[in-house]
Amino acid sequence: MAAAAGSSTLAPVAPPPLPTAADKLPLDKLKVAQGLKLEVYAAGVPNARTLRLGDKGTVFVSSRVQDKVHALVTKDGKREMKVVASGLHRPNGIALHKGTLYIAELSQISKIDNIEDNLDNPPKPTVILADLPKDEPHGWKYLTVGPDEKLYFQVGAPCNICLPSDRHGRIYRVGIDGKGLEVYAYGIRQIVGMDWHPTLKQLYFSENARDWLSEDIPEDKLNRVTQPGKDHFGYPYCHQGNFTDPELGWGRSCEEFTKPVALVGPHSAALGIKFYTGDGLGNEYRNVLFMARHGSWNRSVKIGGDVVTIRLNDDGTFKSMEPFITGFIQNNNYVGRPVDILPMPDGALLVSDDFNGAVYRVSRK
Amino acid sequence: MKPARRRLAVLILLCGWAPLAWAQSITERLAPCYSCHGDQGQSFNPDTPSLGAQPSPYLLIQLYMFREKLRNVELMNAAVKGFTDDDLRAFADTLAKLPPPPAATGPADPARLDRGRTLVQQHRCNICHLPDLAGRDNVPRIAGQREDFLVKTMREYKANIRPGYDASMGDVMQPVTDADILDLAYFAARQP
């Protein structure tokens, strides 16, 4: 480990395969906004990624570099973890809708009906959409259900920077039965967070910009779809809404493409986003957008490694961005990495950490 | 399987073998590994990698992947079957402390070495694997690794047969041709 030799720190940071023990979690390092406290909701959840809530209170947790989806059940104040699906390939995307668990793996989407009634003996997932591209780079998916009760997911660019095929670099939407696949938006590189604006009902998503161009450009983005089926977010021609790619951007202009809502830091790896419509954290958080920034690897001085609050104007444009949970980066090293955010019915906020294999809970002191 | 049930299964398994498994030191338990990977992890076996001086985090990841069948190589899935988390950690830490494999010797073709060196810069192998290709953290040592294994495994990354723990190598290998793979392996195998 000491071999990090000073000469270069520029390699993807791998989450340790074995989760951190509860008493070794970096709680003393994590600082949360005033008036709130952060505690462990669950430890020992390998590579904890996307968080979803079932109608009966089960918290589902996906993984990216492991093969399982887990369920966290609370019984007599204690958390119990169950494996609900295994043998999956990069099952990063999960969503719940009317009792059914949907799982987006690298190249297919499947479902398990009535999942919360079958936690002890879940049937194998049934595939509803197969034969998506099989590329590993940016092959893992984010999955969400729209107000139209359709599934939304992306097929990322199969590379850092390249001219993607006409199946890649897009957001898709498909019926809940896996039928009627259509393109919802174009020109994205990779997305690991989507949510629906509570009143505008538009799809907001985080997008990770290309690497190896410079340490400070381009920045990751917060985007929104205002013209379904038409919006093009610029990749691979235009980055961060105002910077044409040095190789692929010749002859193109950023004016051709949909502008970002906000820029959220170079290489910061903006992942999970969630609008907060509850009031358990206090009035100042109503309708705030929480964003988990996983943190950079393609940068000498790491940035991100936090959860931020983003405030929008009534028309959905950007107003401000402030830190909410900080401390995941200590002395330019990760002690944890936040991935996704889940508001709970009691107003508390759950945050997953795929580096430690843990889920934290933030609530009022 | 539910974790609770699996834990039970592992426990039963352990109790069954405990006298054997726990009486053996890690050195003794490495003997069967050395039969394929060479004494002290210095492999003389075709297509079988040397293990000496691989970074411990990398070894832990790969051993875990073999155990969980996230990396499917039957010989290796069998070799670590039933290993506990602590076993995986102990094997990773011990192997990491073994000496690095010696660089391939004999007369080398300077033109191929040059091509290899250029490709290493061009594809940034030196940034992730470090300039001396000794690796760090989750990134393996490729200096002095067996040339045949390097070729085989790079082809497998490119063809998506070895997906890797994450997608780093899949991305790297995309623009790399088969001729490049041969030169890269030639170069890396000859680095001390």
Coordinates of C-alpha atoms in Angstrom, one line a residue:
Chain A
M1 CA 0.0 0.0 0.0
A2 CA 2.8 2.3 0.9
A3 CA 3.8 1.6 -2.7
A4 CA 1.5 4.5 -3.6
A5 CA 5.0 5.9 -4.0
G6 CA 4.3 9.5 -4.5
S7 CA 5.0 9.3 -8.2
S8 CA 1.4 8.9 -9.2
T9 CA -2.0 8.5 -7.5
L10 CA -3.9 8.5 -10.7
A11 CA -5.6 5.1 -10.8
P12 CA -9.2 4.1 -10.2
V13 CA -9.7 3.5 -6.5
A14 CA -11.1 0.0 -6.0
P15 CA -13.6 -0.6 -3.2
P16 CA -12.1 -3.3 -0.8
P17 CA -14.0 -6.6 -1.5
L18 CA -14.6 -7.3 2.2
P19 CA -16.8 -4.7 4.1
T20 CA -15.4 -2.7 7.0
A21 CA -16.4 -4.0 10.5
A22 CA -19.0 -1.7 12.2
D23 CA -16.5 -0.5 14.8
K24 CA -13.9 0.4 12.2
L25 CA -16.2 2.7 10.2
P26 CA -14.9 6.3 9.9
L27 CA -17.7 7.9 11.9
D28 CA -15.4 10.3 13.7
K29 CA -14.2 11.6 10.4
L30 CA -17.6 12.3 8.8
K31 CA -19.0 15.7 9.5
V32 CA -22.6 16.5 8.8
A33 CA -24.4 19.8 8.6
Q34 CA -25.4 21.6 11.8
G35 CA -28.2 20.3 13.9
L36 CA -28.0 16.8 12.4
K37 CA -26.2 13.6 13.4
L38 CA -24.9 10.7 11.4
E39 CA -24.9 7.1 12.6
V40 CA -24.5 3.6 11.2
Y41 CA -27.7 2.1 9.7
A42 CA -26.1 -1.1 8.5
A43 CA -22.5 -2.4 8.2
G44 CA -21.3 -5.4 6.4
V45 CA -23.2 -4.7 3.2
P46 CA -20.6 -5.6 0.5
N47 CA -20.1 -2.8 -2.0
A48 CA -23.3 -1.0 -1.1
R49 CA -24.5 1.1 -4.1
T50 CA -28.1 2.0 -5.0
L51 CA -30.6 2.3 -2.2
R52 CA -34.3 1.7 -2.6
L53 CA -37.3 1.4 -0.3
G54 CA -40.1 -1.1 -0.4
D55 CA -43.7 -0.3 0.6
K56 CA -43.2 -2.5 3.7
G57 CA -40.1 -0.8 4.9
T58 CA -37.4 -3.0 3.4
V59 CA -34.3 -1.2 2.2
F60 CA -32.8 -2.8 -0.9
V61 CA -29.1 -2.3 -1.6
S62 CA -27.4 -3.1 -5.0
S63 CA -23.7 -3.7 -5.7
R64 CA -21.5 -2.9 -8.7
V65 CA -18.4 -5.1 -8.4
Q66 CA -20.1 -8.0 -6.7
D67 CA -23.0 -10.2 -7.8
K68 CA -25.7 -9.6 -5.2
V69 CA -28.6 -7.5 -4.3
H70 CA -29.3 -7.3 -0.5
A71 CA -32.3 -6.5 1.5
L72 CA -32.1 -4.8 5.0
V73 CA -35.0 -5.6 7.3
T74 CA -35.5 -4.0 10.6
K75 CA -36.8 -6.3 13.3
D76 CA -37.0 -5.3 17.0
G77 CA -34.7 -2.4 16.3
K78 CA -32.1 -4.7 14.8
R79 CA -31.0 -4.8 11.2
E80 CA -31.0 -8.1 9.4
M81 CA -29.4 -8.6 6.0
K82 CA -30.7 -11.0 3.4
V83 CA -29.5 -11.9 -0.1
V84 CA -32.4 -11.4 -2.5
A85 CA -30.6 -12.1 -5.8
S86 CA -27.1 -13.4 -6.6
G87 CA -25.0 -14.6 -9.6
L88 CA -25.8 -11.2 -11.2
H89 CA -23.3 -9.3 -13.4
R90 CA -22.8 -5.6 -12.2
P91 CA -26.3 -5.3 -10.7
N92 CA -25.9 -1.6 -10.0
G93 CA -29.4 -0.5 -11.0
I94 CA -32.4 -1.4 -8.9
A95 CA -35.9 0.1 -8.6
L96 CA -39.1 -0.8 -6.8
H97 CA -42.5 -0.3 -8.2
K98 CA -45.8 -1.7 -6.8
G99 CA -44.1 -4.4 -4.9
T100 CA -41.8 -5.5 -7.7
L101 CA -38.0 -5.3 -7.6
Y102 CA -36.4 -4.4 -10.9
I103 CA -32.7 -5.2 -11.4
A104 CA -30.6 -3.6 -14.1
E105 CA -27.4 -5.7 -14.7
L106 CA -24.8 -4.8 -17.3
S107 CA -26.7 -6.1 -20.3
Q108 CA -30.3 -7.0 -19.1
I109 CA -33.1 -6.0 -16.9
S110 CA -35.1 -8.5 -14.7
K111 CA -37.7 -8.4 -12.0
I112 CA -38.9 -10.2 -8.9
D113 CA -42.6 -9.7 -8.1
N114 CA -43.9 -9.3 -4.6
I115 CA -40.3 -9.2 -3.4
E116 CA -41.1 -8.1 0.2
D117 CA -43.4 -11.2 0.7
N118 CA -40.6 -13.5 -0.5
L119 CA -37.5 -12.2 1.2
D120 CA -36.5 -15.5 2.7
N121 CA -37.1 -17.5 -0.4
P122 CA -37.0 -15.1 -3.4
P123 CA -37.6 -16.7 -6.8
K124 CA -34.9 -16.1 -9.4
P125 CA -35.3 -12.9 -11.3
T126 CA -37.3 -13.0 -14.6
V127 CA -35.6 -11.2 -17.5
I128 CA -37.8 -8.6 -19.1
L129 CA -35.3 -6.9 -21.3
A130 CA -32.2 -8.7 -22.7
D131 CA -29.4 -8.1 -25.1
L132 CA -28.3 -4.7 -24.1
P133 CA -24.7 -3.9 -25.1
K134 CA -22.2 -6.0 -23.1
D135 CA -19.3 -3.5 -22.9
E136 CA -17.7 -3.3 -19.4
P137 CA -16.6 0.4 -19.5
H138 CA -19.6 2.3 -18.2
G139 CA -21.7 -0.8 -18.6
W140 CA -23.2 -0.6 -15.1
K141 CA -26.6 1.1 -15.0
Y142 CA -28.8 3.4 -13.0
L143 CA -32.5 2.5 -13.0
T144 CA -35.5 4.5 -12.0
V145 CA -39.3 4.5 -12.6
G146 CA -40.9 7.6 -14.1
P147 CA -44.2 9.3 -13.2
D148 CA -45.4 7.5 -16.4
E149 CA -44.7 4.1 -14.7
K150 CA -42.0 3.3 -17.2
L151 CA -38.4 2.2 -16.5
Y152 CA -35.6 4.6 -17.3
F153 CA -31.9 3.6 -17.6
Q154 CA -28.8 4.6 -19.5
V155 CA -26.3 2.8 -21.7
G156 CA -23.1 4.7 -21.1
A157 CA -20.3 5.3 -23.5
P158 CA -18.2 2.1 -23.8
C159 CA -14.9 4.1 -23.3
N160 CA -13.5 7.2 -21.7
I161 CA -13.8 9.2 -24.9
C162 CA -14.8 7.8 -28.3
L163 CA -17.5 8.1 -30.9
P164 CA -20.1 5.7 -29.4
S165 CA -22.3 3.4 -31.5
D166 CA -25.9 4.4 -32.0
R167 CA -26.8 2.1 -29.1
H168 CA -24.5 3.8 -26.6
G169 CA -24.4 7.1 -24.8
R170 CA -28.2 7.3 -24.3
I171 CA -31.0 7.3 -21.8
Y172 CA -33.6 4.8 -22.6
R173 CA -37.2 4.3 -21.5
V174 CA -39.1 1.0 -21.6
G175 CA -42.5 -0.2 -20.4
I176 CA -42.6 -1.9 -17.0
D177 CA -43.2 -5.2 -19.0
G178 CA -39.9 -4.6 -20.9
K179 CA -41.7 -3.7 -24.1
G180 CA -41.6 -0.5 -26.2
L181 CA -37.9 0.5 -25.8
E182 CA -37.3 4.0 -26.9
V183 CA -34.6 6.7 -26.7
Y184 CA -35.3 9.3 -24.1
A185 CA -32.1 11.4 -24.4
Y186 CA -28.8 11.5 -26.3
G187 CA -25.2 12.4 -25.8
I188 CA -24.4 11.2 -22.3
R189 CA -21.2 9.6 -21.1
Q190 CA -22.1 7.9 -17.9
I191 CA -24.9 8.3 -15.4
V192 CA -25.1 6.9 -11.9
G193 CA -27.9 9.0 -10.5
M194 CA -31.4 10.0 -11.7
D195 CA -34.4 11.4 -10.0
W196 CA -37.7 13.2 -10.9
H197 CA -38.3 16.8 -9.9
P198 CA -41.2 16.7 -7.5
T199 CA -43.2 19.5 -9.2
L200 CA -41.8 19.9 -12.7
K201 CA -41.8 16.1 -13.1
Q202 CA -38.6 16.4 -15.3
L203 CA -35.8 13.8 -15.1
Y204 CA -32.7 15.2 -13.4
F205 CA -29.5 13.2 -13.6
S206 CA -25.8 13.4 -12.7
E207 CA -23.3 12.9 -15.5
N208 CA -19.6 12.0 -15.2
A209 CA -17.4 13.8 -17.7
R210 CA -14.4 12.4 -19.5
D211 CA -11.0 11.7 -18.0
W212 CA -7.4 12.4 -19.0
L213 CA -8.0 15.8 -20.6
S214 CA -6.9 17.8 -17.7
E215 CA -7.2 17.8 -13.9
D216 CA -9.5 20.7 -13.8
I217 CA -11.6 20.4 -17.0
P218 CA -14.2 19.2 -17.8
E219 CA -16.5 19.2 -14.8
D220 CA -19.2 16.7 -14.0
K221 CA -22.7 17.9 -14.6
L222 CA -26.2 18.0 -13.2
N223 CA -28.6 17.8 -16.2
R224 CA -32.3 17.7 -16.8
V225 CA -34.4 16.5 -19.7
T226 CA -36.8 19.1 -20.9
Q227 CA -37.4 17.8 -24.4
P228 CA -37.8 14.0 -24.2
G229 CA -36.5 12.2 -27.2
K230 CA -34.7 15.3 -28.4
D231 CA -32.2 16.5 -25.8
H232 CA -28.6 15.9 -26.6
F233 CA -26.2 16.5 -23.7
G234 CA -23.1 16.9 -25.8
Y235 CA -20.9 13.8 -25.4
P236 CA -18.5 13.2 -27.0
Y237 CA -18.4 16.6 -28.8
C238 CA -19.0 19.1 -26.0
H239 CA -18.1 18.8 -22.3
Q240 CA -19.5 20.8 -19.4
G241 CA -21.7 22.8 -21.8
N242 CA -19.0 25.1 -23.0
F243 CA -15.9 23.2 -24.0
T244 CA -15.5 21.3 -27.2
D245 CA -13.5 18.0 -27.1
P246 CA -9.9 18.6 -28.4
E247 CA -10.2 15.6 -30.8
L248 CA -13.9 14.9 -31.5
G249 CA -15.2 18.5 -31.0
W250 CA -13.7 20.0 -34.2
G251 CA -16.4 21.6 -36.3
R252 CA -18.9 21.3 -33.5
S253 CA -20.3 23.9 -31.2
C254 CA -21.6 23.6 -27.7
E255 CA -24.6 25.7 -28.8
E256 CA -25.9 22.6 -30.6
F257 CA -26.4 20.8 -27.3
T258 CA -28.6 21.0 -24.1
K259 CA -26.9 23.0 -21.4
P260 CA -26.2 21.5 -18.0
V261 CA -28.2 22.7 -15.0
A262 CA -25.0 22.9 -12.9
L263 CA -21.3 22.0 -13.0
V264 CA -20.4 20.0 -10.0
G265 CA -16.6 19.7 -10.1
P266 CA -13.9 18.1 -12.3
H267 CA -13.7 14.3 -11.8
S268 CA -15.8 14.6 -8.7
A269 CA -17.9 11.6 -9.8
A270 CA -21.4 12.9 -9.0
L271 CA -23.4 9.8 -8.5
G272 CA -26.7 9.5 -6.5
I273 CA -29.1 12.4 -6.6
K274 CA -32.4 12.6 -4.7
F275 CA -35.0 15.4 -4.2
Y276 CA -36.0 15.6 -0.5
T277 CA -39.7 16.2 -0.1
G278 CA -40.0 15.3 3.6
D279 CA -39.5 17.6 6.6
G280 CA -37.7 15.4 9.1
L281 CA -34.4 17.2 8.6
G282 CA -35.9 20.6 9.1
N283 CA -37.7 23.1 6.8
E284 CA -34.5 24.3 5.2
Y285 CA -34.1 21.0 3.4
R286 CA -37.6 20.9 1.8
N287 CA -37.2 20.3 -2.0
V288 CA -33.5 20.4 -1.8
L289 CA -31.6 18.1 -4.2
F290 CA -29.1 15.9 -2.4
M291 CA -26.1 14.7 -4.5
A292 CA -23.5 12.2 -3.5
R293 CA -20.1 12.9 -5.0
H294 CA -18.1 9.7 -5.0
G295 CA -14.8 11.5 -5.3
S296 CA -12.2 11.7 -8.0
W297 CA -9.4 9.3 -9.1
N298 CA -8.2 11.1 -12.2
R299 CA -6.8 14.0 -10.3
S300 CA -3.7 14.5 -8.2
V301 CA -5.6 16.3 -5.4
K302 CA -8.8 14.4 -4.8
I303 CA -12.1 16.3 -4.7
G304 CA -15.7 15.3 -4.1
G305 CA -16.0 12.6 -1.5
D306 CA -19.0 14.3 0.1
V307 CA -22.7 14.8 -0.1
V308 CA -23.9 18.2 -1.1
T309 CA -27.2 20.0 -1.1
I310 CA -28.2 21.7 -4.4
R311 CA -31.0 24.3 -4.3
L312 CA -32.9 25.1 -7.5
N313 CA -35.0 28.1 -8.5
D314 CA -38.8 27.5 -9.1
D315 CA -38.1 27.0 -12.8
G316 CA -35.7 24.2 -12.0
T317 CA -32.5 26.2 -12.7
F318 CA -29.5 26.2 -10.4
K319 CA -29.4 28.4 -7.3
S320 CA -26.7 27.1 -5.0
M321 CA -24.6 24.2 -3.8
E322 CA -23.4 23.6 -0.3
P323 CA -21.6 20.8 1.6
F324 CA -23.9 18.5 3.6
I325 CA -21.6 15.5 4.7
T326 CA -17.9 15.9 4.4
G327 CA -14.8 14.0 5.5
F328 CA -14.7 11.0 3.2
I329 CA -11.3 12.3 1.9
Q330 CA -8.6 12.4 4.6
N331 CA -5.0 13.4 3.6
N332 CA -5.9 12.8 0.0
N333 CA -7.0 9.3 0.7
Y334 CA -10.5 7.8 0.9
V335 CA -11.9 6.6 4.2
G336 CA -15.2 6.0 2.5
R337 CA -17.1 6.9 -0.7
P338 CA -20.7 8.0 -0.8
V339 CA -22.9 6.6 -3.6
D340 CA -26.6 6.9 -3.2
I341 CA -29.2 8.6 -1.1
L342 CA -32.5 7.5 0.2
P343 CA -35.0 9.6 2.1
M344 CA -36.9 7.5 4.7
P345 CA -40.5 7.9 5.7
D346 CA -39.4 9.3 9.1
G347 CA -37.5 12.0 7.3
A348 CA -34.1 10.6 7.9
L349 CA -31.7 10.2 5.0
L350 CA -29.8 7.0 4.3
V351 CA -26.5 7.2 2.5
S352 CA -24.6 4.2 1.0
D353 CA -20.8 3.9 1.0
D354 CA -19.5 1.3 -1.4
F355 CA -15.9 1.6 -0.1
N356 CA -16.8 0.4 3.4
G357 CA -19.8 -1.6 2.5
A358 CA -22.0 0.4 4.8
V359 CA -25.2 2.5 5.0
Y360 CA -25.4 5.6 7.2
R361 CA -28.4 7.3 8.6
V362 CA -28.6 11.1 9.0
S363 CA -31.3 12.6 11.2
R364 CA -32.0 15.6 13.5
K365 CA -30.0 15.6 16.7
Chain B
M1 CA -28.3 -18.6 0.1
K2 CA -29.1 -16.4 3.0
P3 CA -26.0 -15.1 4.8
A4 CA -27.1 -16.7 8.0
R5 CA -27.5 -20.0 6.4
R6 CA -24.3 -19.7 4.5
R7 CA -22.5 -18.7 7.7
L8 CA -23.8 -21.9 9.2
A9 CA -22.7 -23.9 6.2
V10 CA -19.2 -22.4 6.5
L11 CA -19.1 -23.1 10.2
I12 CA -20.0 -26.7 9.7
L13 CA -17.4 -27.0 7.0
L14 CA -14.8 -25.4 9.3
C15 CA -15.6 -27.6 12.2
G16 CA -15.3 -30.6 10.0
W17 CA -11.8 -29.7 9.0
A18 CA -10.7 -27.4 11.7
P19 CA -8.1 -29.7 13.2
L20 CA -6.5 -30.0 9.8
A21 CA -6.9 -26.4 8.5
W22 CA -5.9 -24.7 11.8
A23 CA -3.0 -27.0 12.5
Q24 CA -1.4 -26.0 9.2
S25 CA 0.6 -22.9 9.0
I26 CA 0.1 -20.5 6.1
T27 CA 3.4 -21.6 4.7
E28 CA 2.3 -25.2 4.6
R29 CA -1.0 -24.2 3.1
L30 CA 0.9 -22.4 0.3
A31 CA 2.6 -25.6 -0.8
P32 CA -0.2 -26.7 -3.2
C33 CA -0.3 -23.2 -4.6
Y34 CA 3.4 -23.4 -5.3
S35 CA 2.9 -26.6 -7.3
C36 CA 1.3 -24.5 -10.0
H37 CA 2.6 -21.0 -9.2
G38 CA 6.2 -22.0 -8.6
D39 CA 8.3 -22.0 -5.4
Q40 CA 7.9 -18.6 -3.6
G41 CA 5.4 -17.6 -6.3
Q42 CA 8.0 -17.6 -9.1
S43 CA 6.2 -19.4 -11.9
F44 CA 7.9 -21.7 -14.4
N45 CA 4.5 -23.0 -15.5
P46 CA 3.0 -22.0 -18.9
D47 CA 0.1 -19.5 -18.6
T48 CA 0.3 -19.5 -14.8
P49 CA 1.2 -16.2 -13.3
S50 CA 4.0 -15.5 -10.8
L51 CA 2.5 -14.1 -7.6
G52 CA 5.5 -12.8 -5.7
A53 CA 5.4 -9.1 -4.7
Q54 CA 1.9 -8.6 -6.1
P55 CA 0.3 -5.8 -4.0
S56 CA -1.7 -7.3 -1.1
P57 CA -5.0 -5.4 -2.0
Y58 CA -4.8 -6.7 -5.5
L59 CA -4.3 -10.3 -4.4
L60 CA -7.1 -10.0 -1.9
I61 CA -9.5 -8.8 -4.6
Q62 CA -8.5 -11.6 -7.0
L63 CA -8.7 -14.3 -4.4
Y64 CA -12.1 -13.0 -3.3
M65 CA -13.2 -13.0 -6.9
F66 CA -12.1 -16.6 -7.4
R67 CA -13.9 -17.6 -4.2
E68 CA -17.2 -15.8 -5.2
K69 CA -16.8 -17.0 -8.8
L70 CA -16.6 -13.4 -10.0
R71 CA -13.5 -14.5 -11.9
N72 CA -14.1 -17.9 -13.4
V73 CA -11.1 -20.1 -13.7
E74 CA -12.0 -23.6 -12.4
L75 CA -8.6 -24.5 -11.1
M76 CA -8.5 -21.4 -9.0
N77 CA -12.1 -21.5 -8.0
A78 CA -11.3 -24.9 -6.6
A79 CA -8.0 -23.8 -5.0
V80 CA -9.7 -21.3 -2.7
K81 CA -13.0 -23.0 -2.1
G82 CA -14.0 -22.8 1.5
F83 CA -11.5 -20.1 2.4
T84 CA -12.7 -17.7 5.1
D85 CA -12.3 -14.0 4.8
D86 CA -9.3 -14.2 7.1
D87 CA -7.7 -16.9 5.0
L88 CA -8.0 -14.7 2.0
R89 CA -6.3 -11.8 3.9
A90 CA -3.6 -14.1 5.2
F91 CA -2.8 -15.5 1.8
A92 CA -2.8 -12.0 0.2
D93 CA -0.5 -10.6 2.9
T94 CA 1.9 -13.5 2.7
L95 CA 2.2 -13.7 -1.1
A96 CA 2.7 -9.9 -1.3
K97 CA 5.9 -10.3 0.9
L98 CA 7.5 -12.9 -1.5
P99 CA 10.2 -11.7 -3.8
P100 CA 9.2 -10.3 -7.2
P101 CA 9.7 -12.6 -10.2
P102 CA 13.0 -12.0 -12.0
A103 CA 12.8 -10.2 -15.4
A104 CA 13.0 -12.5 -18.4
T105 CA 16.6 -12.8 -19.5
G106 CA 18.5 -13.6 -22.7
P107 CA 19.0 -11.4 -25.7
A108 CA 16.2 -9.0 -26.3
D109 CA 15.1 -7.3 -29.5
P110 CA 15.7 -3.6 -29.0
A111 CA 13.1 -2.6 -31.6
R112 CA 10.4 -4.5 -29.8
L113 CA 11.5 -3.1 -26.4
D114 CA 11.2 0.4 -27.9
R115 CA 7.7 -0.3 -29.3
G116 CA 6.7 -1.7 -25.9
R117 CA 8.0 1.3 -24.1
T118 CA 6.2 3.7 -26.4
L119 CA 2.9 1.8 -26.0
V120 CA 3.3 1.8 -22.2
Q121 CA 3.4 5.6 -22.3
Q122 CA 0.8 6.0 -25.0
H123 CA -1.8 3.9 -23.1
R124 CA -0.8 5.2 -19.7
C125 CA 0.1 1.7 -18.3
N126 CA 2.9 3.5 -16.4
I127 CA 0.4 5.8 -14.6
C128 CA -1.8 3.1 -13.1
H129 CA 0.8 0.3 -12.8
L130 CA 3.5 2.9 -11.9
P131 CA 6.5 3.8 -14.1
D132 CA 8.4 0.6 -13.0
L133 CA 5.3 -1.5 -13.6
A134 CA 5.5 -2.7 -10.0
G135 CA 1.8 -2.0 -9.4
R136 CA 0.2 -0.7 -6.2
D137 CA -3.0 -1.1 -4.3
N138 CA -5.6 -2.7 -6.6
V139 CA -3.3 -2.5 -9.7
P140 CA -1.1 -5.5 -10.2
R141 CA 2.6 -5.8 -10.8
I142 CA 3.2 -6.7 -14.4
A143 CA 7.0 -6.2 -14.4
G144 CA 8.7 -9.6 -14.7
Q145 CA 5.4 -11.4 -15.1
R146 CA 5.4 -14.4 -17.5
E147 CA 5.1 -13.2 -21.0
D148 CA 2.7 -15.9 -22.0
F149 CA 0.3 -15.1 -19.1
L150 CA 0.5 -11.4 -19.9
V151 CA -0.5 -12.0 -23.5
K152 CA -3.3 -14.4 -22.5
T153 CA -4.8 -12.2 -19.9
M154 CA -4.6 -9.0 -22.0
R155 CA -6.4 -10.8 -24.8
E156 CA -9.0 -11.9 -22.3
Y157 CA -9.6 -8.3 -21.1
K158 CA -10.0 -7.2 -24.6
A159 CA -12.4 -10.0 -25.5
N160 CA -14.3 -9.4 -22.3
I161 CA -13.6 -12.9 -21.1
R162 CA -11.9 -11.4 -18.0
P163 CA -14.2 -8.5 -17.0
G164 CA -12.0 -7.6 -14.1
Y165 CA -13.0 -6.3 -10.7
D166 CA -13.8 -3.0 -12.4
A167 CA -13.8 -2.0 -16.0
S168 CA -10.4 -0.2 -16.0
M169 CA -8.6 -2.8 -18.2
G170 CA -11.6 -3.2 -20.6
D171 CA -11.4 0.5 -21.3
V172 CA -7.6 0.4 -21.7
M173 CA -7.5 -2.5 -24.1
Q174 CA -10.0 -1.2 -26.6
P175 CA -7.6 0.6 -28.9
V176 CA -4.8 -1.9 -28.3
T177 CA -4.3 -4.3 -31.2
D178 CA -3.1 -7.9 -30.9
A179 CA 0.3 -6.9 -32.3
D180 CA 0.5 -4.2 -29.5
I181 CA -0.4 -6.8 -26.9
L182 CA 2.5 -9.0 -28.0
D183 CA 4.9 -6.0 -27.7
L184 CA 3.5 -4.8 -24.4
A185 CA 3.9 -8.3 -22.9
Y186 CA 7.4 -8.6 -24.4
F187 CA 8.4 -5.3 -22.7
A188 CA 6.7 -5.9 -19.3
A189 CA 8.1 -9.4 -18.9
R190 CA 11.6 -7.9 -19.4
Q191 CA 11.3 -5.2 -16.7
P192 CA 13.1 -5.9 -13.4

